[in-house]
Coordinates of C-alpha atoms and ligand atoms in Angstrom, one line a residue:
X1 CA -53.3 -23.4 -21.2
X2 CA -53.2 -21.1 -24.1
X3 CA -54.2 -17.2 -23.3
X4 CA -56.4 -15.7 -26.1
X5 CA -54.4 -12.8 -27.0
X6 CA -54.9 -10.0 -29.8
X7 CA -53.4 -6.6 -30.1
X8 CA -55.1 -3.8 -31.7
X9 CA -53.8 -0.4 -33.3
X10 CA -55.5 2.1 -34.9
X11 CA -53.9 4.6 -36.8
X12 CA -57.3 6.8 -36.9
X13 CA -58.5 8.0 -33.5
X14 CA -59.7 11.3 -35.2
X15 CA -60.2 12.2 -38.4
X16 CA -61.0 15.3 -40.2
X17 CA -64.1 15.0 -42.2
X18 CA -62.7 17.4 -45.0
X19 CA -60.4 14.5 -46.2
X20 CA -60.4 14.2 -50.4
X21 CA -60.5 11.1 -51.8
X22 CA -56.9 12.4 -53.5
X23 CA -54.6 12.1 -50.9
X24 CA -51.6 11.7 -52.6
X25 CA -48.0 12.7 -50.9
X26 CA -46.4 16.3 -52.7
X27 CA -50.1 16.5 -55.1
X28 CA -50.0 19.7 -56.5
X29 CA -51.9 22.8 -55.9
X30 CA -54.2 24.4 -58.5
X31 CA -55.8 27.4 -57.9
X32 CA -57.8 27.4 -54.8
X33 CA -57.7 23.7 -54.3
X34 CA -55.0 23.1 -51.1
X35 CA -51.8 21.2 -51.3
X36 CA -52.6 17.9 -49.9
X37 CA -50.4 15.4 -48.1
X38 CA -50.7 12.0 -46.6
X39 CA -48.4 9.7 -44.9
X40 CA -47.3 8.0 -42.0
X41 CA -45.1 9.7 -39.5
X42 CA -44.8 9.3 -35.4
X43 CA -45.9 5.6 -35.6
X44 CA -49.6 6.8 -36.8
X45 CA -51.3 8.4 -40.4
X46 CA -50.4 12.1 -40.7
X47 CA -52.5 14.0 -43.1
X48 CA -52.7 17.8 -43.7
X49 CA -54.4 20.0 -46.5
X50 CA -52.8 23.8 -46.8
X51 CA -54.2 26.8 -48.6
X52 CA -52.2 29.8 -50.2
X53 CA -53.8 32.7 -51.1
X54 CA -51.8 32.4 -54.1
X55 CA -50.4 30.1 -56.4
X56 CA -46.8 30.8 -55.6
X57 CA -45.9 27.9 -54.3
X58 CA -46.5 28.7 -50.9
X59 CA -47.8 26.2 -49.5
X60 CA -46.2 22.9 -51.1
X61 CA -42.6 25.0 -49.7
X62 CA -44.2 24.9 -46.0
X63 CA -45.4 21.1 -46.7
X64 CA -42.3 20.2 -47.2
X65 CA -41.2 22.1 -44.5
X66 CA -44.0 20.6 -42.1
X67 CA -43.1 16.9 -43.3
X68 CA -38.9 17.5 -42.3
X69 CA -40.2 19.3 -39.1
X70 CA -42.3 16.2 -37.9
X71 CA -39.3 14.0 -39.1
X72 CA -37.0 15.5 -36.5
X73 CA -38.8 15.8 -34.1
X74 CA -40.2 12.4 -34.4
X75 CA -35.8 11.6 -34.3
X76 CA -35.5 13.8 -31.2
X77 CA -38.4 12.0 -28.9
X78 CA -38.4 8.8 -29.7
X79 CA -37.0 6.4 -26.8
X80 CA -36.4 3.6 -29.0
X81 CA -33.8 5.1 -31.4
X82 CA -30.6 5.5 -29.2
X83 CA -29.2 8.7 -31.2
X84 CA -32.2 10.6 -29.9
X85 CA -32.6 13.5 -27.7
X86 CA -34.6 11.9 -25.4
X87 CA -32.3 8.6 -25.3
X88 CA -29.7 10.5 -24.5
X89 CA -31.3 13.0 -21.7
X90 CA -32.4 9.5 -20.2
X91 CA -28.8 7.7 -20.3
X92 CA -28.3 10.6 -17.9
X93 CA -30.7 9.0 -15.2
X94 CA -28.2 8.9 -12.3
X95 CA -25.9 11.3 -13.6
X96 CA -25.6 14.1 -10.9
X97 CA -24.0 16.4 -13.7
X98 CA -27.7 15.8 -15.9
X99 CA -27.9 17.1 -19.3
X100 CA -28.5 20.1 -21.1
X101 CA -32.0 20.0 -23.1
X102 CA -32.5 21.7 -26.0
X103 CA -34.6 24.9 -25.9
X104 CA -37.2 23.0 -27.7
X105 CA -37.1 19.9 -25.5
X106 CA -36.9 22.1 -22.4
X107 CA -40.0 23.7 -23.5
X108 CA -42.5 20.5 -23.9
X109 CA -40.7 19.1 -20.7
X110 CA -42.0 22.4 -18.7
X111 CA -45.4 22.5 -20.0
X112 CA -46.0 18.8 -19.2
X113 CA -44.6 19.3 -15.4
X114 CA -47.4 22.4 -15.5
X115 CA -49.9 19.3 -16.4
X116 CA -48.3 17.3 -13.8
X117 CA -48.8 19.3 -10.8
X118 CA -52.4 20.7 -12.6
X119 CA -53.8 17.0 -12.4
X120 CA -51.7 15.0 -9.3
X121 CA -49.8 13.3 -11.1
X122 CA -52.2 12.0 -13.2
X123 CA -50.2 12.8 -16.2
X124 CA -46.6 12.0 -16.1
X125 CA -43.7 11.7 -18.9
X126 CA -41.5 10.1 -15.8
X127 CA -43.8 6.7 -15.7
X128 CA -41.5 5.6 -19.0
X129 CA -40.0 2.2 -17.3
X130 CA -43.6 1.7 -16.9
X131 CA -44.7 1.9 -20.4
X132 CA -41.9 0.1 -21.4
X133 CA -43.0 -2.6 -19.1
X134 CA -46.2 -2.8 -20.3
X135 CA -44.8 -1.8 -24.2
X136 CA -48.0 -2.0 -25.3
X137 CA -47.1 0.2 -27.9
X138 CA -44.9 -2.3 -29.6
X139 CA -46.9 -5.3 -29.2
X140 CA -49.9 -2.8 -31.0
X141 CA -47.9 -2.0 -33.7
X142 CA -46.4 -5.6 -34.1
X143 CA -43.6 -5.2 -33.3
X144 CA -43.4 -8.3 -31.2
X145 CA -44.0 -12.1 -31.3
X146 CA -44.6 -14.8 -28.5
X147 CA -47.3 -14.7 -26.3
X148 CA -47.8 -11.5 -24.6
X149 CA -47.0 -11.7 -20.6
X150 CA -48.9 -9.3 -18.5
X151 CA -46.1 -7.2 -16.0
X152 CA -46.1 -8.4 -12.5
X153 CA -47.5 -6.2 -9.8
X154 CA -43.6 -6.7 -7.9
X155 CA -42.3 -5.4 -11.0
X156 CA -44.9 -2.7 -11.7
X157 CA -44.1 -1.9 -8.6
X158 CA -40.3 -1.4 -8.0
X159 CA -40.1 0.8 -11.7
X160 CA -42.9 2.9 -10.4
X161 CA -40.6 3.7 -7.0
X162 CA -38.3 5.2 -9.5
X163 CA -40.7 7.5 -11.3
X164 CA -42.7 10.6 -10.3
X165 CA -42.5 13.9 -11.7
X166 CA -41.8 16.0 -8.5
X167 CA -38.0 13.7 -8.1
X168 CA -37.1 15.4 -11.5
X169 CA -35.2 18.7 -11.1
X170 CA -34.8 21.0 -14.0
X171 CA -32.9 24.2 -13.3
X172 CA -32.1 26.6 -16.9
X173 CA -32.0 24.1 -18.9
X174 CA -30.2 21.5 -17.2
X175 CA -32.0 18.3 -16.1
X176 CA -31.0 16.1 -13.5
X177 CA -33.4 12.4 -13.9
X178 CA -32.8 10.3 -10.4
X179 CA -31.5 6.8 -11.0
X180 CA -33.6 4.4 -12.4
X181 CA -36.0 6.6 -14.3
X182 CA -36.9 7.4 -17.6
X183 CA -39.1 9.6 -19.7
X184 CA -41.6 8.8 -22.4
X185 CA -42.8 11.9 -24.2
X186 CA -45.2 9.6 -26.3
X187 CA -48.4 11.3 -25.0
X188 CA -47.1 14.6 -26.3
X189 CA -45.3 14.3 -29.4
X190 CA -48.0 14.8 -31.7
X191 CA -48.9 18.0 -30.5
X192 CA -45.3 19.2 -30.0
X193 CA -45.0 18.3 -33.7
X194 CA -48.8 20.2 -33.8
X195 CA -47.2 23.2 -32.1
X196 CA -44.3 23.3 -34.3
X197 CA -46.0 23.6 -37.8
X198 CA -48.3 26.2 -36.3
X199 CA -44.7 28.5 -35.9
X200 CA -44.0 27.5 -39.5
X201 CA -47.3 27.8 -40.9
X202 CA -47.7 31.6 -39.1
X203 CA -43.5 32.6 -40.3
X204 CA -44.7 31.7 -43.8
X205 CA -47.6 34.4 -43.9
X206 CA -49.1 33.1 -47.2
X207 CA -50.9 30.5 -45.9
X208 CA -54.4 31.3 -45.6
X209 CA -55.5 28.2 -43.8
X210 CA -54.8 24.4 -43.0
X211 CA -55.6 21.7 -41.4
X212 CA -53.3 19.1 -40.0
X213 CA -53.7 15.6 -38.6
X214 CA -51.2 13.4 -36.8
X215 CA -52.8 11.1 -35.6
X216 CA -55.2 11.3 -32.6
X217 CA -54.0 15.3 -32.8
X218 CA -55.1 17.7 -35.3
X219 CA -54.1 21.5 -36.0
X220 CA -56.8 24.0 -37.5
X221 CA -55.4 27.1 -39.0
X222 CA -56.8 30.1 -40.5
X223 CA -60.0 30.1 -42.9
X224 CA -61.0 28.0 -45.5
X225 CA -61.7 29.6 -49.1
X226 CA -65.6 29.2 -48.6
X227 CA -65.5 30.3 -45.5
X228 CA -67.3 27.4 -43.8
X229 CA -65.6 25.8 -40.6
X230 CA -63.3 23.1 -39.6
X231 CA -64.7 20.2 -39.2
X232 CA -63.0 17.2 -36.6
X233 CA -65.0 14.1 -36.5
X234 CA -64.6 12.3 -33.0
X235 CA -64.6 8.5 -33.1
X236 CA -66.9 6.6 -31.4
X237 CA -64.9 4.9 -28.9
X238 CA -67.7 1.9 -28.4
X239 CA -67.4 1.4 -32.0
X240 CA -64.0 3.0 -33.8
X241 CA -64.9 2.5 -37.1
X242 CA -68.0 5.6 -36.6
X243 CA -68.6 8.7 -35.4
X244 CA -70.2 10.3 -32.3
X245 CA -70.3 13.9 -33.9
X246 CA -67.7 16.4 -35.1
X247 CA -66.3 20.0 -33.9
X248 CA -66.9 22.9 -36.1
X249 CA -63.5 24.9 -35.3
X250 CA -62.4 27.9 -36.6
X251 CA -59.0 28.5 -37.0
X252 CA -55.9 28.0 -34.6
X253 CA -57.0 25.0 -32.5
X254 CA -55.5 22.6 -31.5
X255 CA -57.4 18.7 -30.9
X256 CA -56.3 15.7 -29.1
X257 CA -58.4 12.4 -28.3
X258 CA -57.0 9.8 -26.0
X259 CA -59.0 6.7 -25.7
X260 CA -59.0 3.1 -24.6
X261 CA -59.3 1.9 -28.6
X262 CA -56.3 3.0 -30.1
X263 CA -53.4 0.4 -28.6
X264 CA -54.5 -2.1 -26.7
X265 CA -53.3 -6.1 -25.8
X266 CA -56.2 -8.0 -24.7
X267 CA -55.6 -11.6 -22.9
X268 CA -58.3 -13.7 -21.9
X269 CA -60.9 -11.1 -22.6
X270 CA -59.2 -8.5 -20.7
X271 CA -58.7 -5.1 -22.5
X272 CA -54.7 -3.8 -21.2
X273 CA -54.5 -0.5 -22.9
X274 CA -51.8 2.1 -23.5
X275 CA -52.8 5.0 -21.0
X276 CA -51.5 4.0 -17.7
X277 CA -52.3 5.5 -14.1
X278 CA -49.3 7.1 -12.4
X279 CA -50.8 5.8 -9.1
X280 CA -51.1 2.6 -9.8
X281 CA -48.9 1.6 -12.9
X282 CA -51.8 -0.5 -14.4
X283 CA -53.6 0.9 -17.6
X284 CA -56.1 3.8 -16.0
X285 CA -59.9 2.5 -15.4
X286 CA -61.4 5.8 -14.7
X287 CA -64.9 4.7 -16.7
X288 CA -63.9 7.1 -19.1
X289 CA -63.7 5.0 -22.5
X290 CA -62.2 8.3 -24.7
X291 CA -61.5 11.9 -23.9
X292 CA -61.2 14.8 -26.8
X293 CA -59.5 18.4 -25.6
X294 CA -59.2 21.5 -27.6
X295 CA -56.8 23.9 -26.7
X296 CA -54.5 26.5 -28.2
X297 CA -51.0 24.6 -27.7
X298 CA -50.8 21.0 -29.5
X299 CA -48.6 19.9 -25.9
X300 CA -51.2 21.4 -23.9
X301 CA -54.2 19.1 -25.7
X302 CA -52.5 16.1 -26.0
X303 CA -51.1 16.6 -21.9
X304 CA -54.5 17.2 -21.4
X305 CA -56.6 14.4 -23.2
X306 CA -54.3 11.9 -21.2
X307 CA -54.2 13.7 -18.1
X308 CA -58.3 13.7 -18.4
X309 CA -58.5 10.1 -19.5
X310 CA -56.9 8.8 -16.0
X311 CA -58.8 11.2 -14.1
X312 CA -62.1 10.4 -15.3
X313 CA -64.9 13.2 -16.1
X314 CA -65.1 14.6 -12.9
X315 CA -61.4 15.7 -11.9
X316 CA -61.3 15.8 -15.7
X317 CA -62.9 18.7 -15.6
X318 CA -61.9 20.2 -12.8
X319 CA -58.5 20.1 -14.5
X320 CA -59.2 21.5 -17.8
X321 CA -61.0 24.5 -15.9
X322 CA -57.9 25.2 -14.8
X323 CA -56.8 26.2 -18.4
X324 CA -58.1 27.7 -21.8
X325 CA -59.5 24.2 -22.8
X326 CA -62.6 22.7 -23.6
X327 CA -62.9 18.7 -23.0
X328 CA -65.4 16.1 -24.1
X329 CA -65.7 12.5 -22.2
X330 CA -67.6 9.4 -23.6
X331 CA -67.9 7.0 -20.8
X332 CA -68.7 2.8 -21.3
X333 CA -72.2 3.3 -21.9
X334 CA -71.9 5.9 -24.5
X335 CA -72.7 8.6 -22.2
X336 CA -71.0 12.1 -23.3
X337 CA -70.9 15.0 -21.4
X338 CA -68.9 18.2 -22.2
X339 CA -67.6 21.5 -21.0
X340 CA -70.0 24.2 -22.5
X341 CA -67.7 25.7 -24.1
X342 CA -66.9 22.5 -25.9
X343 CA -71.0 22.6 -27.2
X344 CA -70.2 25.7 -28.5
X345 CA -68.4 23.5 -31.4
X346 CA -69.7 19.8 -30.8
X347 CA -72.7 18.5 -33.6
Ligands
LIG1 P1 -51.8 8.3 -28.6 O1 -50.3 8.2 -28.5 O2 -52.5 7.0 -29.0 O3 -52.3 9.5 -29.2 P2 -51.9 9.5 -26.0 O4 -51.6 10.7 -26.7 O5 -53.0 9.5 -25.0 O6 -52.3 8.4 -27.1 O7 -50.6 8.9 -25.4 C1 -50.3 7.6 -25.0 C2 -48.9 7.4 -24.7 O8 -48.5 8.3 -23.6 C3 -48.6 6.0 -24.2 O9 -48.3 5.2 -25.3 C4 -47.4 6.3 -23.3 O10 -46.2 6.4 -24.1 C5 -47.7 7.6 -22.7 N1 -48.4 7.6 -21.4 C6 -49.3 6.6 -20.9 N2 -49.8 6.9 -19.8 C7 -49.3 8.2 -19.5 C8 -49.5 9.1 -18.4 N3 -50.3 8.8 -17.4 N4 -48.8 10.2 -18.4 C9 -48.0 10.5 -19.4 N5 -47.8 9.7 -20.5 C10 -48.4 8.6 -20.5
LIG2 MG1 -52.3 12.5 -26.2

């Protein structure tokens, strides 16, 4: 019998709710009106909007300078392009000599472990022979044809013997991945990309504020001309296409949403999504339909919002009290509940 299959991707988990209708790639400042830039990047939309407090060219130099930053980095974590970083550290799997990381790689790979241990394994960059299992992520992005075959629990099963974060060992900067695993930094790279135009953004000193979106993550720096806030609309997760509220943010914050609508395979009525559970190697079902996390460190949010997501609200927020985060959970009936520091900023 034929399965009823479709695959969904959205490229717009979170939006910010500033966005002109001139998004144009490179269109040129003028006066107090920010250099705005639109594009895909990191297999989603990418969007930012930069002020100078000058028109000196400022801030179309650190757009450009954003847009080759998320470029190589985007080169660098990516396990599907075999001249990566990240392809390479995991050819390594085995290897009792590991690899040397870069000082960049070495610090995402540090922070997630610190998310790792923070939520039980909950959140997990070893799991990636799991993802790829699953590849939900390619069949969402159509990348693949055929009827999609759901994993079998044997073989769920022996690839998740392989992983777990706590067989990795990582001493300086030398990593040494046990046979048979492999890492998928796809839950962080946003933000690592996030964290990364926040140094550039702060070396240029000129800018006088932005906001950046990649995605499901977005970056607010610094002050708007008027003054008024940053405002980050959070999808409704019942119903993608609106909005359950938005987060007036000042600057330097960093905002990631994980949720059950963004990549997704669903056979016979049965909804396979992309945010798996460590423990069990089948997409989480936590009751939590989407989780939003604001933090200070783009890695941190995005480790967070995926950590949260399999945990569910209540050892969701037991982990984000654990860190200078705020978290916001919408569960299968609509429900929302919130840190209060989170309400501080939620409309
Ligand atoms: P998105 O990429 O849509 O923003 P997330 O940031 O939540 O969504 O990351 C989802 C990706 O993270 C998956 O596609 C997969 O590569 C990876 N992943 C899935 N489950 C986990 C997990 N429990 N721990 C770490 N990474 C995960
Ligand atoms: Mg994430």
């Amino acid at each position: 019998m034929k399965k009823n299959v479709s695959v969904v991707q959205r490229l717009r988990g979170i939006v910010f709710l500033a966005l002109g209708v001139c998004l144009t790639a490179g269109c040129a400042a003028s006066g107090r009106e920010p250099v705005r830039y639109a594009g895909t990047a990191m297999g989603t939309v990418v969007s930012w909007q930069i002020y100078a407090a000058e028109e000196n060219g400022a801030a179309e130099a650190v757009s450009e300078e954003i847009c080759a930053a998320v470029g190589d980095l985007e080169a660098a974590l990516s396990w599907r392009d075999d001249s990566s970083e990240l392809a390479a550290v995991n050819r390594t799997a085995g290897d009792p000599g590991g690899a040397v990381l870069s000082p960049a790689l070495k610090k995402i790979l540090e922070r997630c472990l610190d998310v790792s241990e923070a939520s039980e394994g909950a959140f997990d960059v070893t799991i990636g022979q799991v993802v790829r299992l699953w590849d939900i992520d390619g069949w969402a992005a159509g990348e693949k044809s055929g009827e999609y075959q759901i994993p079998k629990e044997r073989q769920i099963r022996e690839l998740l013997e392989d992983a777990g974060y706590e067989k990795l060992s990582l001493s300086g900067n030398r990593l040494c991945l046990p046979q048979g695993m492999a890492l998928d930094l796809g839950a962080v790279g946003k933000g690592a990309a996030l964290d990364e135009i926040l140094a550039l953004l702060e070396e240029n000193g000129q800018v006088s504020g932005a906001v950046v979106s990649l995605g499901g993550s977005v970056l607010t720096y610094g002050e708007k001309p008027d003054g008024s806030a940053w405002s980050v609309g959070i999808a409704d997760p019942l119903d993608p296409d609106r909005m359950i509220g938005a987060l007036s943010l000042d600057g330097q914050w960093c905002v990631s949403t994980s949720g059950d609508y963004e990549r997704y395979v669903e056979v016979d009525g049965i909804r396979y999504h992309h945010l798996l559970d460590p423990a069990t190697g089948y997409p989480a079902d936590s009751g939590v339909r989407s989780v939003t996390v604001l933090a200070r460190e783009g890695v941190l949010s995005d480790a967070l919002s995926t950590a949260c997501f399999v945990l569910g609200e209540e050892r969701g927020l037991a982990l984000v009290g654990q860190y200078d985060a705020e978290a916001l959970f919408v569960d299968g009936e609509g429900k929302i509940v919130m840190t209060d520091g989170m309400a501080r900023y939620f409309h």
